[in-house]
Amino acid sequence: MTDVRRMAPDYQPYVAGTFRWRLALRPLDLDDWIQIGHDYDHEMDRKSWVLDNHHDTAVAVIPGVEPEAAEVLHSIVDHLVSLWPEWFEVRDGRVFNHHRGESFSLFPDGDGSWAEHPLSIAGRLVQEDLALLVERDGRMVFGGGSVCFPNRWDLTSKLGLSMAEVHAPVSRLNEQLEGPIDDFFARLSDERPFWRLGWGVLDTDDLYQPLDGTASVPPPIPNVGDPSTPDRLFLRVERETLRRFPRTNCILFTIRTYIRPLSHLADRPEDASRLADALANLPDDVADYKKITELSSTAQHWLNEVASGRNIGGPDTSISERTT
Ligand code: HEM
């Protein structure tokens, strides 16, 4: 069977200079909506583990979003089958993932109830986390998600909230972007999807980072100058897509998370310099929100060494394999 997986894209979205949150939305080529990587099995295994052990942390919905979630599920399945027919097939009302040896029902039971929520089924097919916006009482609210890899936020606390309310804990975000985000959603049509990138630096490569105490305790942060720094701090990039669906008017927000140790920048002084600059320019409240205050000086020190060419003879510069 053909292998549909591909290498991870080299996203480096941090920006040097004075900090501000950016919309930075770009038109999405629908062929590139879902990304299946070489780490598909690793991440789908991790998703299964999360769903088996922490289901209610990862899947939460408001009542009555099955119609929207079913439209999303069917669209994802159509997409997978049309792009990767070697792996995915629809037969007898079920989607088969031949690569994983799994199959899921695409329709509710005879009594109209779903054995598993359609948003949860959709999440079991792709590496992306899925967040659903639905229209209720004339406004778009957070209808729920299948989020196995949250970057230190809490899914259940967001249910039923507007975009501004969802983003309220993000320091300065509503101040700078509430209007542009609302305008964007008002204009978003089902014909023109978009995507954007977000980034952070973390002390762990574990994708599962909820805030409810069920994440593993991260290892200690290396001290400034510790030569193991580039293997113990990680660039975490989120590739997010936004797409509206015509039948139920819902919007799906997908989040595909890419994590690499800082060592992948060891021979890239310009990127290292830009990341050091972006970290140095984060206001304290934003660095606190991103939870990088404690590790920032260690990361900046190593990145500045790379930028100035003083990193020669340092640790192994190859991209190391993830351990979790
Ligand atoms: C134009 C659309 C959007 C923009 C520009 C945007 C921007 C952002 C930014 C900049 C952050 C901070 C992330 C960081 O640490 O760097 C954030 C956080 C977040 N966003 Fe959005 N976002 C958008 C749409 C959405 C949608 C549609 C959802 C969900 C349906 C969503 C859910 C969240 C959540 C849950 C957080 C974390 C909040 C927390 O920490 O409590 N966002 N967003």
Coordinates of C-alpha atoms and ligand atoms in Angstrom, one line a residue:
M1 CA 0.0 0.0 0.0
T2 CA 1.3 3.5 -0.9
D3 CA 2.6 5.5 2.0
V4 CA 0.8 8.8 2.0
R5 CA 2.9 10.3 4.8
R6 CA 5.2 13.2 4.2
M7 CA 8.0 15.1 6.0
A8 CA 7.0 17.8 8.5
P9 CA 6.9 21.3 6.9
D10 CA 9.6 23.7 8.2
Y11 CA 7.4 26.3 9.8
Q12 CA 9.3 29.2 11.6
P13 CA 6.5 31.7 12.3
Y14 CA 8.1 33.9 15.1
V15 CA 8.7 37.5 14.2
A16 CA 11.5 39.7 15.4
G17 CA 10.9 43.3 16.7
T18 CA 8.2 44.9 18.7
F19 CA 5.6 42.4 19.8
R20 CA 2.0 42.4 18.6
W21 CA -0.5 39.6 18.1
R22 CA -1.1 39.1 14.4
L23 CA -4.0 37.7 12.4
A24 CA -1.7 36.6 9.7
L25 CA -4.3 34.6 7.8
R26 CA -3.6 33.1 4.4
P27 CA -5.9 31.5 1.9
L28 CA -5.9 27.7 2.3
D29 CA -5.4 25.4 -0.7
L30 CA -8.0 22.7 0.3
D31 CA -5.7 19.9 -0.9
D32 CA -3.6 20.9 2.0
W33 CA -6.4 21.1 4.6
I34 CA -5.3 18.0 6.5
Q35 CA -1.6 17.1 6.9
I36 CA -0.6 13.4 7.3
G37 CA 2.9 13.2 8.5
H38 CA 5.6 10.5 9.0
D39 CA 4.6 10.7 12.6
Y40 CA 0.9 9.7 11.9
D41 CA 1.1 6.4 13.8
H42 CA 3.0 7.8 16.7
E43 CA 0.5 10.7 17.1
M44 CA -2.6 8.5 16.5
D45 CA -1.3 6.1 19.2
R46 CA -0.9 9.0 21.5
K47 CA -4.5 10.2 20.7
S48 CA -5.8 6.7 21.5
W49 CA -4.0 6.8 24.8
V50 CA -5.4 10.2 25.6
L51 CA -8.9 9.2 24.7
D52 CA -8.7 5.9 26.7
N53 CA -7.2 7.6 29.8
H54 CA -8.5 11.2 29.7
H55 CA -11.5 11.2 27.5
D56 CA -13.4 14.0 29.2
T57 CA -10.4 16.3 29.1
A58 CA -10.0 15.8 25.3
V59 CA -13.6 15.6 24.0
A60 CA -16.3 18.0 25.2
V61 CA -19.3 19.5 23.4
I62 CA -22.4 21.5 24.1
P63 CA -25.7 19.6 23.6
G64 CA -27.2 19.4 20.1
V65 CA -24.1 20.0 17.9
E66 CA -24.4 16.5 16.3
P67 CA -25.7 18.0 12.9
E68 CA -22.7 20.3 12.7
A69 CA -20.2 17.7 13.8
A70 CA -21.7 15.2 11.3
E71 CA -21.3 17.7 8.4
V72 CA -17.6 18.1 9.5
L73 CA -17.1 14.4 9.9
H74 CA -18.5 13.7 6.4
S75 CA -16.4 16.4 4.9
I76 CA -13.2 15.2 6.5
V77 CA -14.0 11.6 5.3
D78 CA -14.7 12.8 1.7
H79 CA -11.4 14.6 1.8
L80 CA -9.4 11.7 3.1
V81 CA -11.0 9.3 0.6
S82 CA -10.4 11.5 -2.3
L83 CA -6.8 12.4 -1.5
W84 CA -5.7 9.1 0.0
P85 CA -7.8 6.3 -1.3
E86 CA -5.0 3.8 -0.5
W87 CA -5.7 4.4 3.2
F88 CA -9.3 5.5 3.5
E89 CA -12.5 4.0 2.1
V90 CA -16.2 4.4 2.7
R91 CA -18.4 1.3 2.6
D92 CA -21.8 0.3 4.1
G93 CA -22.1 3.6 6.0
R94 CA -18.6 3.2 7.6
V95 CA -15.2 4.8 7.1
F96 CA -12.3 2.3 7.0
N97 CA -8.8 3.4 7.8
H98 CA -7.0 0.5 6.2
H99 CA -3.6 1.7 7.4
R100 CA -4.7 1.5 11.1
G101 CA -7.0 -1.4 10.7
E102 CA -9.9 0.7 12.1
S103 CA -13.4 1.6 11.0
F104 CA -16.1 4.0 12.4
S105 CA -19.8 4.5 11.7
L106 CA -20.6 7.6 9.7
F107 CA -24.3 7.8 10.9
P108 CA -26.3 7.7 14.1
D109 CA -28.0 4.5 15.2
G110 CA -31.6 3.8 14.3
D111 CA -32.9 5.7 17.3
G112 CA -31.0 8.8 16.1
S113 CA -28.2 8.6 18.8
W114 CA -24.5 8.4 18.0
A115 CA -22.6 5.6 19.7
E116 CA -19.6 8.0 19.6
H117 CA -19.9 11.7 19.0
P118 CA -19.2 12.5 15.3
L119 CA -16.7 15.2 16.3
S120 CA -14.8 12.5 18.3
I121 CA -14.9 10.1 15.4
A122 CA -13.5 12.8 13.1
G123 CA -10.7 13.4 15.6
R124 CA -9.7 9.7 15.5
L125 CA -8.9 9.9 11.8
V126 CA -6.5 12.8 11.6
Q127 CA -3.5 14.2 13.6
E128 CA -5.3 17.5 13.8
D129 CA -7.2 18.6 16.9
L130 CA -10.6 19.9 16.0
A131 CA -12.6 22.8 17.5
L132 CA -16.1 23.6 16.3
L133 CA -17.8 27.0 16.2
V134 CA -21.6 26.8 15.9
E135 CA -24.3 29.4 15.4
R136 CA -26.6 29.9 18.4
D137 CA -29.0 32.8 19.0
G138 CA -27.4 34.7 16.1
R139 CA -23.8 34.5 17.3
M140 CA -20.9 32.0 16.8
V141 CA -20.0 30.1 19.9
F142 CA -17.5 27.4 20.8
G143 CA -19.6 24.2 20.3
G144 CA -16.9 21.8 21.4
G145 CA -13.8 20.0 20.4
S146 CA -11.8 16.9 20.1
V147 CA -8.5 18.2 21.4
C148 CA -6.0 15.6 22.5
F149 CA -3.0 17.9 22.2
P150 CA -4.0 21.2 23.9
N151 CA -1.2 23.7 24.4
R152 CA -1.9 24.5 28.1
W153 CA -5.5 25.5 27.8
D154 CA -8.7 23.9 29.1
L155 CA -11.3 22.7 26.6
T156 CA -14.3 22.3 29.0
S157 CA -14.0 25.9 30.2
K158 CA -14.5 27.2 26.7
L159 CA -17.8 25.5 25.9
G160 CA -20.6 27.9 24.7
L161 CA -18.3 31.0 24.8
S162 CA -17.9 33.6 22.1
M163 CA -14.5 34.1 20.4
A164 CA -13.7 37.1 22.6
E165 CA -14.6 35.1 25.7
V166 CA -12.5 32.1 24.5
H167 CA -9.6 34.4 24.0
A168 CA -10.0 36.4 27.2
P169 CA -7.1 34.7 29.1
V170 CA -4.7 35.5 26.2
S171 CA -3.0 38.6 27.4
R172 CA -3.6 41.6 25.0
L173 CA -5.3 39.5 22.4
N174 CA -8.8 41.0 22.5
E175 CA -7.2 44.5 22.9
Q176 CA -5.4 44.0 19.6
L177 CA -7.4 41.5 17.6
E178 CA -11.0 41.1 18.9
G179 CA -12.4 43.4 16.1
P180 CA -10.4 41.8 13.3
I181 CA -11.2 38.3 14.4
D182 CA -15.0 39.1 14.5
D183 CA -14.8 40.7 11.1
F184 CA -12.9 37.8 9.7
F185 CA -15.6 35.3 10.9
A186 CA -18.4 37.5 9.6
R187 CA -16.7 37.4 6.1
L188 CA -15.6 33.8 6.1
S189 CA -17.4 31.9 3.4
D190 CA -17.5 28.2 2.7
E191 CA -15.7 28.8 -0.6
R192 CA -12.6 30.5 0.9
P193 CA -10.9 28.7 3.8
F194 CA -7.8 30.2 5.6
W195 CA -4.9 29.1 7.7
R196 CA -2.4 30.6 10.1
L197 CA 0.4 29.7 12.4
G198 CA 1.1 30.1 16.1
W199 CA 4.2 29.3 18.1
G200 CA 5.7 28.8 21.6
V201 CA 8.8 27.4 23.3
L202 CA 8.2 24.6 25.7
D203 CA 10.1 22.6 28.2
T204 CA 8.6 19.3 27.0
D205 CA 7.9 17.5 23.7
D206 CA 4.8 15.9 25.1
L207 CA 1.9 16.9 22.9
Y208 CA -0.6 16.4 25.8
Q209 CA -0.5 19.6 27.8
P210 CA -3.9 20.2 29.3
L211 CA -4.3 22.4 32.4
D212 CA -6.4 20.1 34.6
G213 CA -3.5 18.3 36.3
T214 CA -3.5 15.2 34.0
A215 CA -0.4 16.2 32.0
S216 CA 3.0 14.7 33.0
V217 CA 5.2 17.0 35.1
P218 CA 7.7 18.6 32.7
P219 CA 11.4 17.9 33.3
P220 CA 13.4 20.7 35.0
I221 CA 14.3 23.7 32.8
P222 CA 18.1 23.7 32.0
N223 CA 20.1 26.5 33.5
V224 CA 21.5 29.3 31.3
G225 CA 24.5 27.9 29.4
D226 CA 23.7 24.2 30.0
P227 CA 24.9 22.5 26.9
S228 CA 21.9 20.2 26.8
T229 CA 19.6 23.2 26.3
P230 CA 18.9 22.6 22.6
D231 CA 17.7 19.0 23.2
R232 CA 15.6 19.9 26.3
L233 CA 13.7 23.0 25.0
F234 CA 11.3 22.7 22.1
L235 CA 9.7 24.9 19.4
R236 CA 6.0 24.1 19.3
V237 CA 4.2 25.4 16.2
E238 CA 0.5 25.2 15.6
R239 CA -0.8 25.1 12.1
E240 CA -4.4 26.2 12.3
T241 CA -7.0 26.1 9.5
L242 CA -10.4 27.8 9.4
R243 CA -13.2 26.6 7.2
R244 CA -17.0 27.3 7.1
F245 CA -19.5 24.5 6.1
P246 CA -22.5 25.4 4.0
R247 CA -25.3 23.2 5.4
T248 CA -25.1 24.0 9.1
N249 CA -23.0 27.2 8.8
C250 CA -20.6 25.9 11.4
I251 CA -16.9 26.7 11.3
L252 CA -14.2 24.1 11.9
F253 CA -10.9 25.2 13.5
T254 CA -8.2 22.6 13.0
I255 CA -4.9 22.6 15.0
R256 CA -2.0 20.5 13.8
T257 CA 0.9 20.7 16.3
Y258 CA 4.6 20.3 15.2
I259 CA 7.2 20.0 17.9
R260 CA 11.0 20.1 17.3
P261 CA 13.9 20.5 19.7
L262 CA 15.7 23.8 19.5
S263 CA 18.7 21.8 18.2
H264 CA 17.1 21.9 14.7
L265 CA 18.2 25.6 14.6
A266 CA 21.8 24.8 15.5
D267 CA 23.1 25.5 12.1
R268 CA 20.6 28.2 11.2
P269 CA 22.0 31.4 12.8
E270 CA 19.4 33.7 11.1
D271 CA 16.4 31.8 12.4
A272 CA 18.1 31.4 15.8
S273 CA 18.6 35.2 15.9
R274 CA 15.0 35.9 14.9
L275 CA 13.6 33.5 17.6
A276 CA 15.9 35.0 20.3
D277 CA 14.7 38.5 19.3
A278 CA 11.1 37.4 19.3
L279 CA 11.5 36.0 22.8
A280 CA 13.4 39.1 24.0
N281 CA 10.6 41.3 22.7
L282 CA 7.7 39.4 24.4
P283 CA 6.1 41.7 27.0
D284 CA 6.2 40.1 30.5
D285 CA 2.4 39.5 30.6
V286 CA 2.5 37.7 27.2
A287 CA 5.5 35.6 28.2
D288 CA 3.6 34.6 31.3
Y289 CA 0.6 33.7 29.3
K290 CA 2.7 31.6 26.9
K291 CA 4.4 30.1 30.0
I292 CA 7.9 30.8 28.8
T293 CA 9.0 33.3 31.4
E294 CA 11.1 30.7 33.3
L295 CA 12.8 29.2 30.2
S296 CA 13.2 32.4 28.1
S297 CA 16.7 33.4 29.3
T298 CA 18.0 29.9 28.8
A299 CA 16.6 29.7 25.3
Q300 CA 17.7 33.1 24.4
H301 CA 21.3 32.5 25.6
W302 CA 21.6 29.4 23.4
L303 CA 19.9 31.0 20.4
N304 CA 22.2 34.0 20.7
E305 CA 25.3 31.7 20.8
V306 CA 24.1 30.1 17.5
A307 CA 23.4 33.5 16.0
S308 CA 26.9 34.7 16.8
G309 CA 28.5 31.5 15.5
R310 CA 29.8 30.6 19.0
N311 CA 28.0 27.3 19.0
I312 CA 30.7 25.3 17.2
G313 CA 31.6 22.1 19.0
G314 CA 28.3 22.2 20.8
P315 CA 25.8 19.3 21.2
D316 CA 24.6 17.1 18.4
T317 CA 22.9 19.3 15.9
S318 CA 20.7 16.7 14.1
I319 CA 17.0 16.8 14.6
S320 CA 16.4 14.3 17.4
E321 CA 13.5 11.9 17.5
R322 CA 10.6 12.7 19.8
T323 CA 10.5 10.6 22.9
T324 CA 6.8 10.8 23.7
Ligands
HEM1 C1 -8.9 34.4 13.2 C2 -9.0 33.5 14.1 C3 -8.1 33.3 15.3 C4 -7.0 34.0 15.7 C5 -6.3 35.1 15.0 C6 -6.6 33.4 16.9 C7 -5.5 33.8 17.7 C8 -5.1 33.2 18.8 C9 -3.8 33.5 19.5 C10 -2.8 34.5 19.0 C11 -3.8 32.8 20.6 C12 -2.6 32.8 21.6 C13 -1.8 31.6 21.2 C14 -0.4 31.7 21.6 O1 0.0 31.3 22.8 O2 0.5 32.1 20.8 C15 -5.0 32.0 20.7 C16 -5.3 31.2 21.7 C17 -6.4 30.4 21.7 N1 -7.4 30.3 20.6 FE1 -7.5 31.4 19.0 N2 -7.5 32.5 17.3 C18 -8.4 32.4 16.3 C19 -9.5 31.5 16.2 C20 -9.8 30.6 17.2 C21 -10.9 29.7 17.1 C22 -11.9 29.6 16.0 C23 -10.8 29.0 18.3 C24 -11.7 27.9 18.7 C25 -12.8 27.5 18.1 C26 -9.7 29.4 19.0 C27 -9.4 29.0 20.3 C28 -8.3 29.4 21.0 C29 -8.0 28.9 22.3 C30 -8.8 27.8 23.0 C31 -6.8 29.5 22.7 C32 -6.1 29.3 24.1 C33 -6.8 30.2 25.0 C34 -6.3 30.0 26.5 O3 -5.1 30.0 26.7 O4 -7.2 30.0 27.3 N3 -9.1 30.5 18.4 N4 -5.8 32.3 19.6

